[in-house]
CSV table of C-alpha atoms in Angstrom, one decimal:
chain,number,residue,atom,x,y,z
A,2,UNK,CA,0.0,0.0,0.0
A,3,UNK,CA,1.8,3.4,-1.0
A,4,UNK,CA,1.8,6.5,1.2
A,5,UNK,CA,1.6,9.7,-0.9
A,6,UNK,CA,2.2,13.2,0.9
A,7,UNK,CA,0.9,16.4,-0.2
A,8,UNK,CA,1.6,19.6,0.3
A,9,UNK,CA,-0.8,22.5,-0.8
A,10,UNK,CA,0.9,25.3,-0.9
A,11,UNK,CA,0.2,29.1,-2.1
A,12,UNK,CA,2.9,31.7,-2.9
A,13,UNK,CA,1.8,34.6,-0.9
A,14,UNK,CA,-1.7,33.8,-0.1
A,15,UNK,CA,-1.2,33.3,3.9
A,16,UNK,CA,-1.5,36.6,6.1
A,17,UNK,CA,0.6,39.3,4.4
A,18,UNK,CA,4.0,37.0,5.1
A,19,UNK,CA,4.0,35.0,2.0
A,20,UNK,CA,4.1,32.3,4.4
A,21,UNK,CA,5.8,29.4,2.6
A,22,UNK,CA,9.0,31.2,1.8
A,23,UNK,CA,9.4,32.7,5.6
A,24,UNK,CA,12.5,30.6,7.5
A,25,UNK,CA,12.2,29.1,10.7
A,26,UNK,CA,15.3,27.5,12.2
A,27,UNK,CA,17.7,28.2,8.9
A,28,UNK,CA,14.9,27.2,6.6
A,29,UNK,CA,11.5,28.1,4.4
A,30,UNK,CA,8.4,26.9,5.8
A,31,UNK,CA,7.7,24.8,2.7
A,32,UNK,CA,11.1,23.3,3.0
A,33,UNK,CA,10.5,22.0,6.6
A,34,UNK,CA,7.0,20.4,5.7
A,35,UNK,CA,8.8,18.6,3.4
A,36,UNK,CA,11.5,17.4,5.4
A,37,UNK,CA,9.0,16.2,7.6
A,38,UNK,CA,7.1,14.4,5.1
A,39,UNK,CA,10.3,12.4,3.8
A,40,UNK,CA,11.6,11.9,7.7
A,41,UNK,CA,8.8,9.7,7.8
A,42,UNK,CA,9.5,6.0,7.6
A,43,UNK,CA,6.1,5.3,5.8
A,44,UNK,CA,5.9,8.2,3.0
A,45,UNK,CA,7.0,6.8,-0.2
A,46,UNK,CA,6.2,10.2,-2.2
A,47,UNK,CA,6.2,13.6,-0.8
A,48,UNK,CA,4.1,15.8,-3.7
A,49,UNK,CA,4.0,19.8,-3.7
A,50,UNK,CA,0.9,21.4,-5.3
A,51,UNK,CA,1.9,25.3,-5.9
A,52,UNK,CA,1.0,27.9,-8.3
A,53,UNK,CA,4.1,30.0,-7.3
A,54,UNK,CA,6.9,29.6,-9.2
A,55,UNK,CA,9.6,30.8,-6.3
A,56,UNK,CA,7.5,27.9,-4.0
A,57,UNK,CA,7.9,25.4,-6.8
A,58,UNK,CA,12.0,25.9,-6.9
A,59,UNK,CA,12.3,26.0,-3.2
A,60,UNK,CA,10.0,22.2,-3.0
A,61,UNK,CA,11.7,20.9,-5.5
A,62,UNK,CA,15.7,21.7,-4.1
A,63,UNK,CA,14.0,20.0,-0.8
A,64,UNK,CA,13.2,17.0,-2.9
A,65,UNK,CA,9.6,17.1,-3.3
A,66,UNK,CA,7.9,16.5,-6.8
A,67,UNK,CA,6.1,19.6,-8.2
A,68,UNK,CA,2.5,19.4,-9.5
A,69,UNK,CA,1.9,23.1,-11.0
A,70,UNK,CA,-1.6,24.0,-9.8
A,71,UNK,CA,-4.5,24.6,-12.5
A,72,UNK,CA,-5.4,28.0,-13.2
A,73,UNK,CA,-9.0,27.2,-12.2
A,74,UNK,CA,-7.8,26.2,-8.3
A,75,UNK,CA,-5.3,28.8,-8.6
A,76,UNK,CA,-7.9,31.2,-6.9
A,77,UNK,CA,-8.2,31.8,-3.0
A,78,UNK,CA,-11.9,30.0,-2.5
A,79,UNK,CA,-10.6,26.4,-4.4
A,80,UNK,CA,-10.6,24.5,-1.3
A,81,UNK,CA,-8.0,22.0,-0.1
A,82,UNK,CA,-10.2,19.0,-1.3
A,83,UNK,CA,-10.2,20.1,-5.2
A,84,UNK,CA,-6.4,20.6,-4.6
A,85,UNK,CA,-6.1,17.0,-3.3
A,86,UNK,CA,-8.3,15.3,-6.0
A,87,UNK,CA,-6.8,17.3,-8.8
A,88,UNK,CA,-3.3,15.9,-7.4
A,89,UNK,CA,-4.9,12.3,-7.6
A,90,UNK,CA,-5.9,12.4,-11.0
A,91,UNK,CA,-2.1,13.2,-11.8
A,92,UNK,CA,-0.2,11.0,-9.4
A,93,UNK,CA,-0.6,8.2,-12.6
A,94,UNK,CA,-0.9,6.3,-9.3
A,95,UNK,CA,-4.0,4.8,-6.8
A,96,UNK,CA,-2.1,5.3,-3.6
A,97,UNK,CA,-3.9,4.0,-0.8
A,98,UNK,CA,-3.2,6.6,2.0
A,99,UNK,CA,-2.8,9.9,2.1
A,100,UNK,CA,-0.9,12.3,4.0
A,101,UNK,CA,-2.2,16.3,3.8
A,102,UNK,CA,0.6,18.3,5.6
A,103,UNK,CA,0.1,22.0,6.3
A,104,UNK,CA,3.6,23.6,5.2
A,105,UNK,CA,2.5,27.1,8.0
A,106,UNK,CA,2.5,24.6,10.6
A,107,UNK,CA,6.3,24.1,11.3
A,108,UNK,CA,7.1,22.2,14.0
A,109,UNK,CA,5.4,18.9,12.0
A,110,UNK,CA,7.3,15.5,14.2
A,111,UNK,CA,7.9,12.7,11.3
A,112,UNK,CA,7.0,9.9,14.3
A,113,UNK,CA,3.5,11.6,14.8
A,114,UNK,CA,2.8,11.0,11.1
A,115,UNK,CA,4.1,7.5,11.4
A,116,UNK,CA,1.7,6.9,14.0
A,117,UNK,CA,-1.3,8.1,12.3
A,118,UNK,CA,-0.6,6.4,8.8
A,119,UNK,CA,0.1,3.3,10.8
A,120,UNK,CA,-3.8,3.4,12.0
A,121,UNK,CA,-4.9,4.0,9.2
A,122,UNK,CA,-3.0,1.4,7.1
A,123,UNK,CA,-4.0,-1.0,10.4
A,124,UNK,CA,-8.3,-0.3,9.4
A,125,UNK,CA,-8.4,1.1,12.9
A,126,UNK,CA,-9.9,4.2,11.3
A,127,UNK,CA,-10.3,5.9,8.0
A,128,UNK,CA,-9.1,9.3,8.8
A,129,UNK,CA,-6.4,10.4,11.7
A,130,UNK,CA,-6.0,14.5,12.5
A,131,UNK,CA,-3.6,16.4,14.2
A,132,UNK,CA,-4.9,17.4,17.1
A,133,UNK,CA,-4.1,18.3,20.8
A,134,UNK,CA,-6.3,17.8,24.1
A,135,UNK,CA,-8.1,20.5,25.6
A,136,UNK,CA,-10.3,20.5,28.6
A,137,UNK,CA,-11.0,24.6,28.3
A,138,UNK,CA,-14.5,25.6,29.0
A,139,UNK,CA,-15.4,27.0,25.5
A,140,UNK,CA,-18.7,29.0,25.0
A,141,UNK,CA,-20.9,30.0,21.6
A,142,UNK,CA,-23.2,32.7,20.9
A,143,UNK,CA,-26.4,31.9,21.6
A,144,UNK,CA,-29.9,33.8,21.1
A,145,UNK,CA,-30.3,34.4,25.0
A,146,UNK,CA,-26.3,35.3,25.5
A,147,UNK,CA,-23.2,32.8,25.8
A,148,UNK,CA,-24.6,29.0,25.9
A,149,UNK,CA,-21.4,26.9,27.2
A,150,UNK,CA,-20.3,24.2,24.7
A,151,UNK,CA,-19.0,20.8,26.0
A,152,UNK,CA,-19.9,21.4,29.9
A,153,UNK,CA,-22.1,21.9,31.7
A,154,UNK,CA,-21.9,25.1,34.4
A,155,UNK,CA,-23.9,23.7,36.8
A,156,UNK,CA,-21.3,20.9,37.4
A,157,UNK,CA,-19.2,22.9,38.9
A,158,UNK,CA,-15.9,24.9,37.4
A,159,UNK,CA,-13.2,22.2,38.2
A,160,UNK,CA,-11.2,22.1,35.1
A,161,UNK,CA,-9.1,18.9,35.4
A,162,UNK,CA,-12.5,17.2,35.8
A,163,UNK,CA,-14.0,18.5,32.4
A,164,UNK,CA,-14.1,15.4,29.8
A,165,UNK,CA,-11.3,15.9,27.6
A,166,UNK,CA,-12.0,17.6,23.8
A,167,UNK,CA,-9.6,17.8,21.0
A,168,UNK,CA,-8.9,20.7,18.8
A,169,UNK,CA,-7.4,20.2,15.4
A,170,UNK,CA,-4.3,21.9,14.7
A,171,UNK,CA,-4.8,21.7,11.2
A,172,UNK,CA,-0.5,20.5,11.0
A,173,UNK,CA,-1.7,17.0,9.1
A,174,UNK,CA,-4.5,14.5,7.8
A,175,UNK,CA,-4.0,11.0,7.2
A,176,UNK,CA,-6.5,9.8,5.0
A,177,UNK,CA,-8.0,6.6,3.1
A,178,UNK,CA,-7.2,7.3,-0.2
A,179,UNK,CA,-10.1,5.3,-1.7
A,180,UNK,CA,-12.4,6.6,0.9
A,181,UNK,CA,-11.3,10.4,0.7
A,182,UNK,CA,-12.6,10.3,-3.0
A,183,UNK,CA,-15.5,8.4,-2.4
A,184,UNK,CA,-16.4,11.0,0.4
A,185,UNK,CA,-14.7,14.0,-2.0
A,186,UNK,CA,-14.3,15.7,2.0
A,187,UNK,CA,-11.5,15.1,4.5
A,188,UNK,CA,-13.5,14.3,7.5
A,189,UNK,CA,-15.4,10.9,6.6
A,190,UNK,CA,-16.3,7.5,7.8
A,191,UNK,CA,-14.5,6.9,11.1
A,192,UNK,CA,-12.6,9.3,12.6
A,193,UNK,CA,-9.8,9.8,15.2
A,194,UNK,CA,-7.0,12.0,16.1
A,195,UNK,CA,-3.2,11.9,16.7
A,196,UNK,CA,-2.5,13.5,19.7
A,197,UNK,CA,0.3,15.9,19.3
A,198,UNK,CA,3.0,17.9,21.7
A,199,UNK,CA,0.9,21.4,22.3
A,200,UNK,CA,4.5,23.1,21.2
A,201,UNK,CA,4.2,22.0,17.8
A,202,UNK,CA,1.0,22.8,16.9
A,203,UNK,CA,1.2,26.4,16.2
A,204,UNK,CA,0.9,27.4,12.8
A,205,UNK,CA,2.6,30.8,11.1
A,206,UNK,CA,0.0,33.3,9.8
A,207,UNK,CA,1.4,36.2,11.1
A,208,UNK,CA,4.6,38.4,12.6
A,209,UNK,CA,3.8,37.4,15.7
A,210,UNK,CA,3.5,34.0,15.5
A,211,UNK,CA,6.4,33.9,13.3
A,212,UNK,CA,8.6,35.5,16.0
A,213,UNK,CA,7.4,32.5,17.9
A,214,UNK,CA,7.9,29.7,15.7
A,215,UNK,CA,11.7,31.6,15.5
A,216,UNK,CA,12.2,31.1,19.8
A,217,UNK,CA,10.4,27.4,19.7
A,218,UNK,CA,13.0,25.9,16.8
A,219,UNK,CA,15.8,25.5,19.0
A,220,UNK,CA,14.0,23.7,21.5
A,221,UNK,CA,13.1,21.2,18.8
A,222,UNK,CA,16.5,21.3,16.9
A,223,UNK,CA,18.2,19.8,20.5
A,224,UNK,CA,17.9,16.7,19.3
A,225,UNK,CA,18.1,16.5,15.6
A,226,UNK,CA,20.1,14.1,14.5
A,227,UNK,CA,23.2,16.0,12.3
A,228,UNK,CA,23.3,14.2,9.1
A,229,UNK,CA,26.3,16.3,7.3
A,230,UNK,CA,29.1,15.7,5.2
A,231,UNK,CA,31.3,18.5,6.1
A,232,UNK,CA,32.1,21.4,8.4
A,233,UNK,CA,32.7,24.7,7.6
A,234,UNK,CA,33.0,28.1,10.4
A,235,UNK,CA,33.9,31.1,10.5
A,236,UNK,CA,36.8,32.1,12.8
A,237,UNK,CA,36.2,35.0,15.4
A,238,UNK,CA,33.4,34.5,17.0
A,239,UNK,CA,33.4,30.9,16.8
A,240,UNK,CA,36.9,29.5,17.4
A,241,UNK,CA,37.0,32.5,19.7
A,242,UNK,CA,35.1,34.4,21.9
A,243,UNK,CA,35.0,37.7,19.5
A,244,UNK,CA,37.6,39.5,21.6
A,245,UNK,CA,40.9,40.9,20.4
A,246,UNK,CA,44.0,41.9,22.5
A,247,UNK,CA,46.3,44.3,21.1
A,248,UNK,CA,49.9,44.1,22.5
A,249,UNK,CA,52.6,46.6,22.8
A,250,UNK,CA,54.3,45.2,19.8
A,251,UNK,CA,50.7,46.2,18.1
A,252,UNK,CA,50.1,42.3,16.8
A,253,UNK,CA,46.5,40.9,18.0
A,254,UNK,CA,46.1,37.9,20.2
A,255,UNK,CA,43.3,35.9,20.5
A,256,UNK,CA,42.3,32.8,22.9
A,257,UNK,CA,40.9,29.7,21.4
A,258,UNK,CA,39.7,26.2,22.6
A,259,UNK,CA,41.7,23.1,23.3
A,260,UNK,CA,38.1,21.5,23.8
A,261,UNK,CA,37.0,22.5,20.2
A,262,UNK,CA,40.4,21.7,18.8
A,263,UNK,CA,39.9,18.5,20.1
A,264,UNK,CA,36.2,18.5,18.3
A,265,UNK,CA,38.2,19.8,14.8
A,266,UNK,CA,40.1,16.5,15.2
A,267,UNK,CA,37.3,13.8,15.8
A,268,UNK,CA,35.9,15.7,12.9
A,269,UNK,CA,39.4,15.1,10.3
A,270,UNK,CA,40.3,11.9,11.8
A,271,UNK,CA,36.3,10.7,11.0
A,272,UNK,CA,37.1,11.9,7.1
A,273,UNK,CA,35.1,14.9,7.3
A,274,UNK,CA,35.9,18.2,5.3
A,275,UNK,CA,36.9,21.3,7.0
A,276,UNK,CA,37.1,24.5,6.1
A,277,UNK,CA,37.8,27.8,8.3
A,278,UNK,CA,36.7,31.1,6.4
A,279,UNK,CA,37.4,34.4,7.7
A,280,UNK,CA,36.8,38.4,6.5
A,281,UNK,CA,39.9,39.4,8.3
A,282,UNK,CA,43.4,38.4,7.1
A,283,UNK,CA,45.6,37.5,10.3
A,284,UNK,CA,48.7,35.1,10.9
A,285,UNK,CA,46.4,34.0,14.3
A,286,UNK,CA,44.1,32.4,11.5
A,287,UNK,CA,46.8,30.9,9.4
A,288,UNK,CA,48.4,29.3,12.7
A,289,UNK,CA,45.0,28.0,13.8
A,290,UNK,CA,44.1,26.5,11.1
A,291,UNK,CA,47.8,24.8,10.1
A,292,UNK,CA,47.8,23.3,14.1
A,293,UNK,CA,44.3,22.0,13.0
A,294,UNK,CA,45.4,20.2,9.5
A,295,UNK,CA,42.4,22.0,8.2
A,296,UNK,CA,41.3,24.1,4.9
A,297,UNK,CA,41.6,28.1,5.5
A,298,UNK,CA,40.5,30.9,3.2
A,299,UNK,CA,41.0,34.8,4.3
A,300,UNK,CA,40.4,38.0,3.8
A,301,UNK,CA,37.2,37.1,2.3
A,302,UNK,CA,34.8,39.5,1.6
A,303,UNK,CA,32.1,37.2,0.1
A,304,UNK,CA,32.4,34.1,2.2
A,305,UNK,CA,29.2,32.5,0.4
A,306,UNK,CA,30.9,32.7,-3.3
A,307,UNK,CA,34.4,31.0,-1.6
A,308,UNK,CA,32.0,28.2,0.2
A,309,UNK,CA,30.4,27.6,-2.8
A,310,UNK,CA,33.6,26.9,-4.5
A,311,UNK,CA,34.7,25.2,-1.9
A,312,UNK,CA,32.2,22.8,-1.9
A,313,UNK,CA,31.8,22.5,-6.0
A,314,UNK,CA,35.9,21.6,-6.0
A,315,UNK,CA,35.3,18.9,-3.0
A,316,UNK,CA,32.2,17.2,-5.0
A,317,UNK,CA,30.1,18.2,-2.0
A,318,UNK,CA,26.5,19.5,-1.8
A,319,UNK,CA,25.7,22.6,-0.2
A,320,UNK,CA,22.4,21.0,1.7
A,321,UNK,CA,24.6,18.4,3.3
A,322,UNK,CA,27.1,21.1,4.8
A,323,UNK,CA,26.9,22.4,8.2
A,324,UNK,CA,28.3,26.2,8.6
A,325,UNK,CA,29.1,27.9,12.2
A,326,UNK,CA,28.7,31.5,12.1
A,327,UNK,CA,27.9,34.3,15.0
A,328,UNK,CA,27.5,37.8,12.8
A,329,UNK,CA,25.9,39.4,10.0
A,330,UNK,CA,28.6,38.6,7.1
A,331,UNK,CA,27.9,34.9,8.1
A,332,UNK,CA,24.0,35.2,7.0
A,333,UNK,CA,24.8,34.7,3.1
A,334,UNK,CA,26.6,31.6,3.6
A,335,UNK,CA,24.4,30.4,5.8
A,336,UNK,CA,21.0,30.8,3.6
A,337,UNK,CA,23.2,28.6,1.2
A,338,UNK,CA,23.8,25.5,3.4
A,339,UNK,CA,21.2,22.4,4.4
A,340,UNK,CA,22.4,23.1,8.0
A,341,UNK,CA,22.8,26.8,9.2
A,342,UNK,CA,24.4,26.4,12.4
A,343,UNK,CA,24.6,29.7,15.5
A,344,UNK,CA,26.8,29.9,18.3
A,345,UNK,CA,24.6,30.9,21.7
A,346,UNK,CA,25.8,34.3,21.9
A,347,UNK,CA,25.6,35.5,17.8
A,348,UNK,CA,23.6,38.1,16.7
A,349,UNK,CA,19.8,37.7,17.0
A,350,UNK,CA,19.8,37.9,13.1
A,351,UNK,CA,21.9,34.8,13.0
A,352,UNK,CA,20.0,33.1,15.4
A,353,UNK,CA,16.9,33.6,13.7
A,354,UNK,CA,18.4,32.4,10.9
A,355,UNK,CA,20.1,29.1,12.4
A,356,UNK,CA,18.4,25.4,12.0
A,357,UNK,CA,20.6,25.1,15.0
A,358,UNK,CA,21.3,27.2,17.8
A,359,UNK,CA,24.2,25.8,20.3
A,360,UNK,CA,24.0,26.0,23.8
A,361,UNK,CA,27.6,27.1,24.2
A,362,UNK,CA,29.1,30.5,23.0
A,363,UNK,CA,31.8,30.9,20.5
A,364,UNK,CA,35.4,30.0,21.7
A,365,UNK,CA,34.1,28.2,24.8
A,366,UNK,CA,33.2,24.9,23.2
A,367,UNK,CA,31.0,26.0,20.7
A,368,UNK,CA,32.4,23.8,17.6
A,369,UNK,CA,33.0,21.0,20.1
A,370,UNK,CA,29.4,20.8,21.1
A,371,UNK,CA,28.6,20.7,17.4
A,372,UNK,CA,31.5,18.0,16.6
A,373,UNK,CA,30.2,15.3,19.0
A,374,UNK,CA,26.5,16.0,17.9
A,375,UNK,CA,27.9,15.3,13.7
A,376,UNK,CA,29.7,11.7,15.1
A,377,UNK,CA,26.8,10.7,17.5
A,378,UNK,CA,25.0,10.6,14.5
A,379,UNK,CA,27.4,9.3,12.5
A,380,UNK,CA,27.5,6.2,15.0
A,381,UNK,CA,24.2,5.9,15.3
A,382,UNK,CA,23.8,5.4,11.9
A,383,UNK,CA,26.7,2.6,11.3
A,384,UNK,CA,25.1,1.3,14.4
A,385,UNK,CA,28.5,1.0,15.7
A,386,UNK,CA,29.7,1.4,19.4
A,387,UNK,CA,29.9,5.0,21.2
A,388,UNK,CA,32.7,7.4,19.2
A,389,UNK,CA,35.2,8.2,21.8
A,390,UNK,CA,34.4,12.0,22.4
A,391,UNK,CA,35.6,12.9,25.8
């Protein structure tokens, strides 16, 4: 039985943000429904319907398939069902569950789909939603006043003792496929719901819950698994802590890590690339760097155009490298990379910007932290013994 995913998604159409393209943690909101879709060990197609252009690119760099929306859905009032039945028609495929992600909703856990599809693929149901518990005493407008809905106020105002409610988050449907176009609606035949973490079930329609989403990704980044193939940071601010001492002889000093150091090696002996960039041109870099066996570049005034060369001359793609930065000039290379990586005390730009946000600052054990997250996954994946990282 195949599990399709779609994703409906309109270029500009949500609030005035344009929603799909906005970044949360380092990346477009389209681009992390997708990466939830394919993080799921039962979707076997993850399918974008857009009539945006600019979407279209961005789905299909995160390895989605593109279905270019008809004119006549094109509008605001097609709803989501003529989307999903149009993308049916050109699948060239029967596939017998669906998956309907929401890309505004960005905080989508590929284990929660799992769970759903597995229900439904088990007969246990023909639909599963997103939805979280809720035991608030809710009220509707009635003709004499507020009329309470889903309690009763005579029984007293004890909240943990209210029957528990759901309320769809709207993040994800799993559906019968056969049954969704028999029904041509998304709620039919027997329903349940997938409880999810309240956290995650915010959806981005606005500035404010954008700036949100933007505080809540590093909470859920903690513990991503880091799936890279190389290393690349800049140098002050991450190797140090940003400070410069000027002796008498007028030649700057910094302080680095031995503890990140010793991350730079796991990294090289493990057979990862390395690379150290850095806008200022300084023997303190050059010294670094040789001590560390590791690529250096300086004196760079476009750091993206030298990582992207870089990369190109290693045979390395860009969504598979991890880049450390802490300031401004590190924001172009790090809209290029798959994993946008900020040291705890960077700019708030580059923090907004990060997939990744560490817990430590730069030059206190900053790349370190990031070292032993890249071979813990790494092991994990060989299913190999614990990498020796103390």
């Amino acid at each position: 039985m195949s599990v399709v995913a779609i994703i409906p998604a309109r270029g500009g159409a949500v609030g005035r943000l344009g929603a799909d393209l906005v970044r949360v943690g380092g990346a477009t909101l389209i681009a992390r429904a997708i990466r939830a879709a394919r993080g799921s060990a039962a979707v076997d197609r993850v399918v974008v319907s857009t009539d945006d252009p600019v979407v279209a690119a961005e789905a299909r760099a995160s390895g989605a398939e593109v279905l270019v929306r008809p004119a006549e859905l094109a509008a605001a009032p097609a709803g989501v069902e003529q989307l999903l039945l149009q993308v049916l028609d050109a699948l060239g495929e029967q596939p017998g569950i669906l998956v309907v992600l929401q890309s505004t909703s960005p905080f989508i856990a590929p284990t929660d789909l799992d769970a759903a599809i597995t229900r439904v693929a088990a007969r246990e149901c023909d639909v599963v939603l997103s939805a979280v518990p809720t035991r608030s005493f809710l009220w509707r407008a009635g003709a004499r006043g507020l009329e309470p809905l889903g309690h009763s106020p005579a029984a007293g105002s004890r909240r943990e003792e209210a029957p528990a409610q759901f309320e769809e988050t709207g993040a994800f449907a799993v559906l019968d496929a056969r049954g969704f176009r028999r029904a041509r609606h998304l709620r039919f035949g027997t329903v349940a719901v997938q409880p999810v973490d309240p956290r995650r079930a915010m959806e981005v329609v606005d500035d404010a819950d954008l700036s949100i989403a933007q505080a809540l990704a590093p909470v859920f980044a903690s513990d991503e698994r880091v799936d890279v193939d190389a290393l690349v940071t800049d140098f002050d601010g991450v190797h140090t802590d940003d400070r410069v001492s000027i002796g008498g002889d007028g030649l700057e000093r910094v302080t680095t890590s031995r503890s990140d150091g010793m991350g730079m090696e796991f990294l090289r002996t493990a057979g990862y690339p390395l690379l150290i960039v850095s806008k200022e041109t300084n023997r303190v870099v050059t010294a670094r760097a040789r001590k560390l066996h590791v690529d250096v570049r300086q004196g760079v005034d476009d750091k993206a155009a030298v990582l992207e060369a870089w990369a190109k001359t290693r045979g390395l793609s860009l969504d598979r490298i991890a880049y450390i930065g802490n300031d401004l000039n590190d924001l172009a290379s790090m809209g290029l990379v798959g994993w946008p990586v900020a040291v705890a005390d960077a700019h708030p730009e580059v923090i907004r910007a990060a997939r990744i946000v560490l817990t430590r600052p730069g030059g206190h054990g900053a790349i370190r932290e990031f070292a032993e997250r890249m071979l813990r996954t790494r092991t994990a994946a060989s299913g190999e013994g614990c990498a020796q990282l103390a």
